[in-house]
mmCIF file of C-alpha atoms and ligand atoms in Angstrom:
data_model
loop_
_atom_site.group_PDB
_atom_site.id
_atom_site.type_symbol
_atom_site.label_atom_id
_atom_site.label_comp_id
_atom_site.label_asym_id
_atom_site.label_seq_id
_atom_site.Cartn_x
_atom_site.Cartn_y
_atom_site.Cartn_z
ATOM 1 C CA UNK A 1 0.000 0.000 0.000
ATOM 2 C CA UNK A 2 1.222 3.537 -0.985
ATOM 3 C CA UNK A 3 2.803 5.357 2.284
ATOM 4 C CA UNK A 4 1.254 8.866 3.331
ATOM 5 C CA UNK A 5 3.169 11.671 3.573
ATOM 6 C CA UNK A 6 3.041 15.501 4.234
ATOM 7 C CA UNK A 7 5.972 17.066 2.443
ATOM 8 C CA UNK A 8 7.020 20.865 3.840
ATOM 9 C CA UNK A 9 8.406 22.808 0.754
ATOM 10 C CA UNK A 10 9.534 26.388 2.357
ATOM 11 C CA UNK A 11 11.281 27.491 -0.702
ATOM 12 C CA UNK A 12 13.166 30.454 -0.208
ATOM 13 C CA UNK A 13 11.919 31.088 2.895
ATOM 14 C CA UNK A 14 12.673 30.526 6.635
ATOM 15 C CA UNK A 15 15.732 32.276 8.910
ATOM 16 C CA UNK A 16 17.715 30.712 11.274
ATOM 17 C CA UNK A 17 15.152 32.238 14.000
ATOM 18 C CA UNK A 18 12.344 31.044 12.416
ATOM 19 C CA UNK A 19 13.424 27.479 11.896
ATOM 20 C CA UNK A 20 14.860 27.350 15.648
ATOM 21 C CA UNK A 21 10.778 28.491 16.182
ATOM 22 C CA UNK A 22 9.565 25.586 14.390
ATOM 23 C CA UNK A 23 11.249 23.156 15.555
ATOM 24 C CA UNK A 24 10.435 24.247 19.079
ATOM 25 C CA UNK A 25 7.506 24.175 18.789
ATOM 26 C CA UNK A 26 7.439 20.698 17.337
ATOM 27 C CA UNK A 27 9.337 19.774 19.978
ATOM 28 C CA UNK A 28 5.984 19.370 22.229
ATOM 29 C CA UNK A 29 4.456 17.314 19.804
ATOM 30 C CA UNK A 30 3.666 13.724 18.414
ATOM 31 C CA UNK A 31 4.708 13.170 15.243
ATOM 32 C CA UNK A 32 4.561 9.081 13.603
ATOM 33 C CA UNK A 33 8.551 9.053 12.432
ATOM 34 C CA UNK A 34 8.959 8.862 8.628
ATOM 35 C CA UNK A 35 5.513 10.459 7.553
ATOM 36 C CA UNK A 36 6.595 14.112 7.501
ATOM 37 C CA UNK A 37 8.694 15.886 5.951
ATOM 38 C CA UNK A 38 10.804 19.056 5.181
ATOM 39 C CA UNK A 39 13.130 20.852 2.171
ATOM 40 C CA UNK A 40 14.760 24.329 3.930
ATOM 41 C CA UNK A 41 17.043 26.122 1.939
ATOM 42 C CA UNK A 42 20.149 24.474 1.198
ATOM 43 C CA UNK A 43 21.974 26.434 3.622
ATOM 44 C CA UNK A 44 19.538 25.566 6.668
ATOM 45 C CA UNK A 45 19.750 21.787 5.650
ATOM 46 C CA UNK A 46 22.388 20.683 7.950
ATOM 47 C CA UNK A 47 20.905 22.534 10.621
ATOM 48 C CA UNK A 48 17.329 20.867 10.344
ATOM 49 C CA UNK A 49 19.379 17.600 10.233
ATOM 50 C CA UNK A 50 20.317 17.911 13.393
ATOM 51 C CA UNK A 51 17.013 19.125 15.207
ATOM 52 C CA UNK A 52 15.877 15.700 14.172
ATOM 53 C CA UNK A 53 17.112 13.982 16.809
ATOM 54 C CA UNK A 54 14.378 15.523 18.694
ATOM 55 C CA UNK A 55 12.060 16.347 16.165
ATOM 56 C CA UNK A 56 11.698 13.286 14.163
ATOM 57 C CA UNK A 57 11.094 14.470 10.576
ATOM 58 C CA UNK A 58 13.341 13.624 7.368
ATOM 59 C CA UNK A 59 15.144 16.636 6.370
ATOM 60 C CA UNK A 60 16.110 17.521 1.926
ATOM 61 C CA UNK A 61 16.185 19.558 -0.894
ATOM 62 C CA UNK A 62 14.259 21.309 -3.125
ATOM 63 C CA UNK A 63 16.214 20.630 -5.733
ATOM 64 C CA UNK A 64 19.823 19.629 -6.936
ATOM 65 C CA UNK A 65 22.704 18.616 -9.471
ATOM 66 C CA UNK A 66 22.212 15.921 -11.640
ATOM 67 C CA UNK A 67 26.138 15.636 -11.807
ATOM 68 C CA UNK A 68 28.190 14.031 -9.084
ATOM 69 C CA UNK A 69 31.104 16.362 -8.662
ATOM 70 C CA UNK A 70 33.587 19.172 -10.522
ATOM 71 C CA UNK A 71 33.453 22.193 -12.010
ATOM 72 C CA UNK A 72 29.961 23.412 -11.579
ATOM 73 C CA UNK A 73 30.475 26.541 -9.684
ATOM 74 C CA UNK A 74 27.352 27.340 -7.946
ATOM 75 C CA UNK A 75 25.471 23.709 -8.288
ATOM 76 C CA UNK A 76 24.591 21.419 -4.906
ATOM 77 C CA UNK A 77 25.289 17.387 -5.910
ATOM 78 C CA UNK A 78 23.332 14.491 -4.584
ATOM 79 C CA UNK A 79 26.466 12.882 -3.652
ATOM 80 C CA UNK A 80 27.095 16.147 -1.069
ATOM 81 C CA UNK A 81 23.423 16.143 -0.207
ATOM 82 C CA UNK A 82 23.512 12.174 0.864
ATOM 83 C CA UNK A 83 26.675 12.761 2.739
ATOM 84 C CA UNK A 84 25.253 15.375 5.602
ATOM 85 C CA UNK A 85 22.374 12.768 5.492
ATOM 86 C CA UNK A 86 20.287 14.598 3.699
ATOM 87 C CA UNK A 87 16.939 12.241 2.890
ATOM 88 C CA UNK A 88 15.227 12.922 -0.198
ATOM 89 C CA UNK A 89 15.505 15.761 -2.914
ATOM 90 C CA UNK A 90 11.900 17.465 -4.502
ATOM 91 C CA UNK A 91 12.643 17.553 -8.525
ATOM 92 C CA UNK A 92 10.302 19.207 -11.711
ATOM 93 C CA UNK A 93 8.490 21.689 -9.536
ATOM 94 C CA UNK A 94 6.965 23.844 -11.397
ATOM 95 C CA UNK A 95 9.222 27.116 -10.341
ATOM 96 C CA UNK A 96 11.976 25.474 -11.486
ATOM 97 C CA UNK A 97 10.647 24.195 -14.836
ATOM 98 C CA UNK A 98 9.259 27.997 -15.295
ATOM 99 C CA UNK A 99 11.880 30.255 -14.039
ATOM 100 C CA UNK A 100 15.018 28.406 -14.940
ATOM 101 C CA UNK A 101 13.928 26.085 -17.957
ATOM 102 C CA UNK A 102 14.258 22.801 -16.452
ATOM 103 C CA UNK A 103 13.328 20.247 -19.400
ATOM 104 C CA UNK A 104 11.846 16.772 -18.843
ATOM 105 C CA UNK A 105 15.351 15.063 -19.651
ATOM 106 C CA UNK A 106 17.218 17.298 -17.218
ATOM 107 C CA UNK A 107 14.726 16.370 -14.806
ATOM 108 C CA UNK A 108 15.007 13.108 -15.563
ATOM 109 C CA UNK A 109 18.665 12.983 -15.472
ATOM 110 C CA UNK A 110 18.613 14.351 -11.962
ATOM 111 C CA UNK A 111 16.014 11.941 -11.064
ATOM 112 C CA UNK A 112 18.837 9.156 -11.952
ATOM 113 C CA UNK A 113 21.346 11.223 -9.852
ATOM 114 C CA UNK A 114 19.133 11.346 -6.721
ATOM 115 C CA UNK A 115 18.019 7.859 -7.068
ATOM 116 C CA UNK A 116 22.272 6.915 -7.492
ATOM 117 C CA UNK A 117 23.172 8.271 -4.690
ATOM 118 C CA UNK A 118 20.164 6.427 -2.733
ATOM 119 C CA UNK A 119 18.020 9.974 -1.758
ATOM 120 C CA UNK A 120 14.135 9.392 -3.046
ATOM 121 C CA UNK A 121 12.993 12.029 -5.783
ATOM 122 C CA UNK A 122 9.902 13.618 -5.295
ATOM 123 C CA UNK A 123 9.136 13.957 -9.067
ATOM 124 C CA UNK A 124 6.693 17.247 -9.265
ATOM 125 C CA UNK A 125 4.377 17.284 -12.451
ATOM 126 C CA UNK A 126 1.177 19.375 -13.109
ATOM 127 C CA UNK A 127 -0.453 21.556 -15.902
ATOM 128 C CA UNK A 128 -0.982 25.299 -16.312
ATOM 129 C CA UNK A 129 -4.053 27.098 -16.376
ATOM 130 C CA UNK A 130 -4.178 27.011 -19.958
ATOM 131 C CA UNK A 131 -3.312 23.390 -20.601
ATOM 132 C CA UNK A 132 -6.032 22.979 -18.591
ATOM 133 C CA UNK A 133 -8.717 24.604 -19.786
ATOM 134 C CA UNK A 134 -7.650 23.181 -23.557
ATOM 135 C CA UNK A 135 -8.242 19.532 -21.547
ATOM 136 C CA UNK A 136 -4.465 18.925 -22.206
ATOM 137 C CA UNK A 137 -4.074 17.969 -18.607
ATOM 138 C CA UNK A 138 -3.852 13.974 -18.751
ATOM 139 C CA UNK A 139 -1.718 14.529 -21.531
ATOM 140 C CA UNK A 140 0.767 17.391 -19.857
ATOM 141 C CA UNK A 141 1.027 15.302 -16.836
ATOM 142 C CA UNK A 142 1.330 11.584 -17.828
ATOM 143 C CA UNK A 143 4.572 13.010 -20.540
ATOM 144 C CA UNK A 144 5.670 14.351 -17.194
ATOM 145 C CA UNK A 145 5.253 11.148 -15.522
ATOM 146 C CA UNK A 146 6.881 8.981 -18.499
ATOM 147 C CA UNK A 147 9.459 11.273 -19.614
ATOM 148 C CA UNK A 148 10.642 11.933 -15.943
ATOM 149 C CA UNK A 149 10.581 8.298 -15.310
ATOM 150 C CA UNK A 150 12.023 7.438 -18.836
ATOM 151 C CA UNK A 151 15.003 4.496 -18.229
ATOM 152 C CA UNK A 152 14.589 4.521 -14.532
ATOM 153 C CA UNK A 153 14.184 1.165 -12.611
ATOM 154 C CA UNK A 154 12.715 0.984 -8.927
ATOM 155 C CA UNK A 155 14.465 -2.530 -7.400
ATOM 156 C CA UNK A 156 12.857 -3.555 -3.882
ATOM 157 C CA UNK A 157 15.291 -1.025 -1.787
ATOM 158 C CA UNK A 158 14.164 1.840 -3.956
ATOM 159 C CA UNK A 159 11.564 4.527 -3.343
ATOM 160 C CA UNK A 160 10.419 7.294 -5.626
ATOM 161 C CA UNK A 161 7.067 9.959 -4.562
ATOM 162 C CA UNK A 162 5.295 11.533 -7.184
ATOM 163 C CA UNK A 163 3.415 15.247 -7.008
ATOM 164 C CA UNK A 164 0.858 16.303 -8.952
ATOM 165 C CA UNK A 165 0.654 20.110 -8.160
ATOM 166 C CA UNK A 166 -1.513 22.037 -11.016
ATOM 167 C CA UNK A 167 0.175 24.874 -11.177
ATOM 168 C CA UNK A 168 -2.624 27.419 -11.258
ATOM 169 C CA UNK A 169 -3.374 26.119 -7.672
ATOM 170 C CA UNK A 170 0.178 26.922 -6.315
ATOM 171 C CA UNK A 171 0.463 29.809 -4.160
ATOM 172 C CA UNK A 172 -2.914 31.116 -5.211
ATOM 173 C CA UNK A 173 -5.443 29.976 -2.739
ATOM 174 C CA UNK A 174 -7.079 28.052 -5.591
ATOM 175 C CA UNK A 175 -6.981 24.458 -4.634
ATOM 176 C CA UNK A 176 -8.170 21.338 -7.041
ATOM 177 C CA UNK A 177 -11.319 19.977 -5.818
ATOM 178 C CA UNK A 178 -10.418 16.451 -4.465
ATOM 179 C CA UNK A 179 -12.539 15.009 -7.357
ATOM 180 C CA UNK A 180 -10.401 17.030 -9.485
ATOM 181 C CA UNK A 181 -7.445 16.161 -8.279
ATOM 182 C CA UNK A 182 -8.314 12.660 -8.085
ATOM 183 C CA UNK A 183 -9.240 12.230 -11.500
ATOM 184 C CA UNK A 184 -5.115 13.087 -12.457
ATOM 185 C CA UNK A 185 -3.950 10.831 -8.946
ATOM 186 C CA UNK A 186 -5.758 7.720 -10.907
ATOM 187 C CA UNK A 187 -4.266 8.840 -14.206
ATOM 188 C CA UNK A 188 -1.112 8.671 -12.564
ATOM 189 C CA UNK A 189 -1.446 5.576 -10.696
ATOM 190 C CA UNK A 190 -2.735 3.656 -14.284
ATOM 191 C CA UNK A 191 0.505 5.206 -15.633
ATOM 192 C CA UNK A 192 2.664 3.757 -12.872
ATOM 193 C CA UNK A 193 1.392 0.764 -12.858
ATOM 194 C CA UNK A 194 1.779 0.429 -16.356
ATOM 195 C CA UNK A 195 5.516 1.186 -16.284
ATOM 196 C CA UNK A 196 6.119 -0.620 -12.860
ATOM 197 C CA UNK A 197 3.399 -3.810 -12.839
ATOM 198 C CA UNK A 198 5.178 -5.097 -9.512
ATOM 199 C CA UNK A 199 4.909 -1.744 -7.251
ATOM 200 C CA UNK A 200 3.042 0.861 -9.215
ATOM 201 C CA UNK A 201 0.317 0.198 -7.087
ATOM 202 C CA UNK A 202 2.599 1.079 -4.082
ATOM 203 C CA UNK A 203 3.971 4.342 -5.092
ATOM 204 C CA UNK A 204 2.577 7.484 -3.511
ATOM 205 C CA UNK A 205 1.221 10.380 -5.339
ATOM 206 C CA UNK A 206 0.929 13.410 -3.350
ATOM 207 C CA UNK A 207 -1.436 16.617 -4.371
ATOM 208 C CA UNK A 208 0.215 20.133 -3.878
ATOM 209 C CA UNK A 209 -1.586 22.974 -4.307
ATOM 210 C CA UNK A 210 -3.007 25.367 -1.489
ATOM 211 C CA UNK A 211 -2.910 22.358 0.781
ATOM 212 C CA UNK A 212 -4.240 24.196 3.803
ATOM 213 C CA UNK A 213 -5.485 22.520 6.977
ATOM 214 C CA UNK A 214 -9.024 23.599 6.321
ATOM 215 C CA UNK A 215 -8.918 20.897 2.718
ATOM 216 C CA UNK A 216 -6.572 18.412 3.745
ATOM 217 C CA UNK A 217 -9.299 15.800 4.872
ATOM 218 C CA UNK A 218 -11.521 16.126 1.927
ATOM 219 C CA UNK A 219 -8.172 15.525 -0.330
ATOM 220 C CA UNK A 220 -6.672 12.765 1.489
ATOM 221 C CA UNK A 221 -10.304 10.827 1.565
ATOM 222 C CA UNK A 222 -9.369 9.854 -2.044
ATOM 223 C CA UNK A 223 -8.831 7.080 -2.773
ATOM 224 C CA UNK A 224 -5.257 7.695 -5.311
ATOM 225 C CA UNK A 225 -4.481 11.210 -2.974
ATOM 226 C CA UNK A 226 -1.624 9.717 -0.422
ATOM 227 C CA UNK A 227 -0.788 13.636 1.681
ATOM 228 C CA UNK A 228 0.283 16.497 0.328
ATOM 229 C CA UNK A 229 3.352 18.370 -1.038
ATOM 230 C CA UNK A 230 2.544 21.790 1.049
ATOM 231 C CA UNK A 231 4.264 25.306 0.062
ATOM 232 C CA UNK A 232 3.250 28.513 2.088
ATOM 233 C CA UNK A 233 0.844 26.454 4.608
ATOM 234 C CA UNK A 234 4.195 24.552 5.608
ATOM 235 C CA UNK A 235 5.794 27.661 7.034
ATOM 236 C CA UNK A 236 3.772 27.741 10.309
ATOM 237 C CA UNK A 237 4.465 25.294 12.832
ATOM 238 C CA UNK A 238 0.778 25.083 13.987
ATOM 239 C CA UNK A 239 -0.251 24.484 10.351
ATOM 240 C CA UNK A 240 2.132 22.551 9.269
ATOM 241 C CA UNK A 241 0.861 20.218 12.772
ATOM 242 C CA UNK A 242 -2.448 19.875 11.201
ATOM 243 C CA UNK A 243 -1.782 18.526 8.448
ATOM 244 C CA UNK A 244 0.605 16.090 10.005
ATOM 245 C CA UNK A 245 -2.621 14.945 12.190
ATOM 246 C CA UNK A 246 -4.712 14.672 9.215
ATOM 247 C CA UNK A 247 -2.186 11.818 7.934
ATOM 248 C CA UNK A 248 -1.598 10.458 11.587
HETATM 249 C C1 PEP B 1 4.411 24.171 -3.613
HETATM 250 O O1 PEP B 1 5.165 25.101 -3.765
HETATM 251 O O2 PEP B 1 4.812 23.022 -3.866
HETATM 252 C C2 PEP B 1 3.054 24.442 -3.161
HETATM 253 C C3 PEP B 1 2.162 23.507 -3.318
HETATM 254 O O3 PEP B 1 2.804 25.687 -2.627
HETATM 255 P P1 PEP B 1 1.424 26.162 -1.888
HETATM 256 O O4 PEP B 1 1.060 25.075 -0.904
HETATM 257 O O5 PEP B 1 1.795 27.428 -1.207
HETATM 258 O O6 PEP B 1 0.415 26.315 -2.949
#
């Protein structure tokens, strides 16, 4: 059966102060280990790491290299990502295939990279407002799906999260209705199944998208919706703590 999550994406947001108040404050609380989890700013990574030992959420990135190592000046590698202990990497969201031109096969490669280097990509795919309302959606998506996918092979050890996050729902209040959003979560699950017949089945797909505590029941009810990739509702520990009970 597909494992829920709630994944925190705080972008580029968060000081040091802020973080130490979040984790404080989840200090008091009881979270199931494994289920939730966050992607600071590459900077704050190493620091969240090591709040985890009392805090017990899985700590990553929000997005990386797809190349191991050299002259790349600027660029963050898996490799140096798995070696603070870094736990999974989010890849294809949909500010980084608008504002910096990230293609499907540079996506993909970086999927490979992540997956090398034993981190577990959160592959992000989703239509636009227009490919939408031209009913281009299941097609958008499931090339996202395939072409992110394309060559990679999940063995038993391996683990790999899919996100459907429309993008005219993220940031702006506008969620998917769960039927909605269901209707691409079984799209995706047909298509994962297809390409994986022995754990498509078992892979989760998580809706992002104005996740707020106030819709995270009514999304998580269906059936193909396993938690939620969460942007600005994330940022406050008291929200972010509802949604982590929703899944609990
Ligand atoms: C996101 O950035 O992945 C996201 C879903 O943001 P928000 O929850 O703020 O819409």
């Amino acid at each position: 059966m597909a494992k829920s999550y709630i994944v925190g994406n705080w972008k580029m947001n968060q000081n040091r102060h802020e973080l130490n108040e979040f984790f404080g404050h989840l200090e008091k609380e009881e979270l199931n280990p494994g289920n939730f989890w966050i992607a600071p700013q590459f900077i704050h990574i190493q620091t969240c790491i090591e709040k985890t030992n009392k805090v017990p959420l899985k700590i990553g990135a929000q997005n990386c290299s797809d190349q191991t190592s050299g002259a790349f000046t600027g660029e963050i590698s898996p490799s140096s990502l798995a070696d603070i202990e870094a736990h999974f990497v989010i890849l294809g969201h949909s500010e980084r295939r608008a504002l910096f031109n990230e293609s499907n096969e540079l996506i993909n490669s970086k999927v490979k990279a992540v997956m090398g280097n034993k981190l577990v990509p959160i592959l992000c795919v989703g239509e636009t407002l227009e490919q939408r309302e031209s009913n281009e959606t299941m097609n958008v998506v499931l090339d996202q799906v395939t072409k992110g996918l394309q060559g990679v092979k999940l063995g038993a050890e391996d683990d790999i999260i899919i996100a459907y996050e429309p993008v005219w729902a993220i940031g702006t209040g506008k969620t998917a209705s769960p039927e909605q959003a269901e209707e691409v979560h079984a799209g995706i699950r047909e298509k994962l199944k297809e390409l994986y017949p022995e754990c498509g089945e078992n892979i989760s797909i998580l809706y992002g998208g104005s996740v707020k505590p106030n819709n995270i029941d009514d999304l998580i009810k269906q059936p193909n919706i396993n938690g939620g990739l969460v942007g600005g509702a994330s940022l406050k520990a008291e929200d972010f703590m509802a949604l982590c009970r929703a899944i609990n």
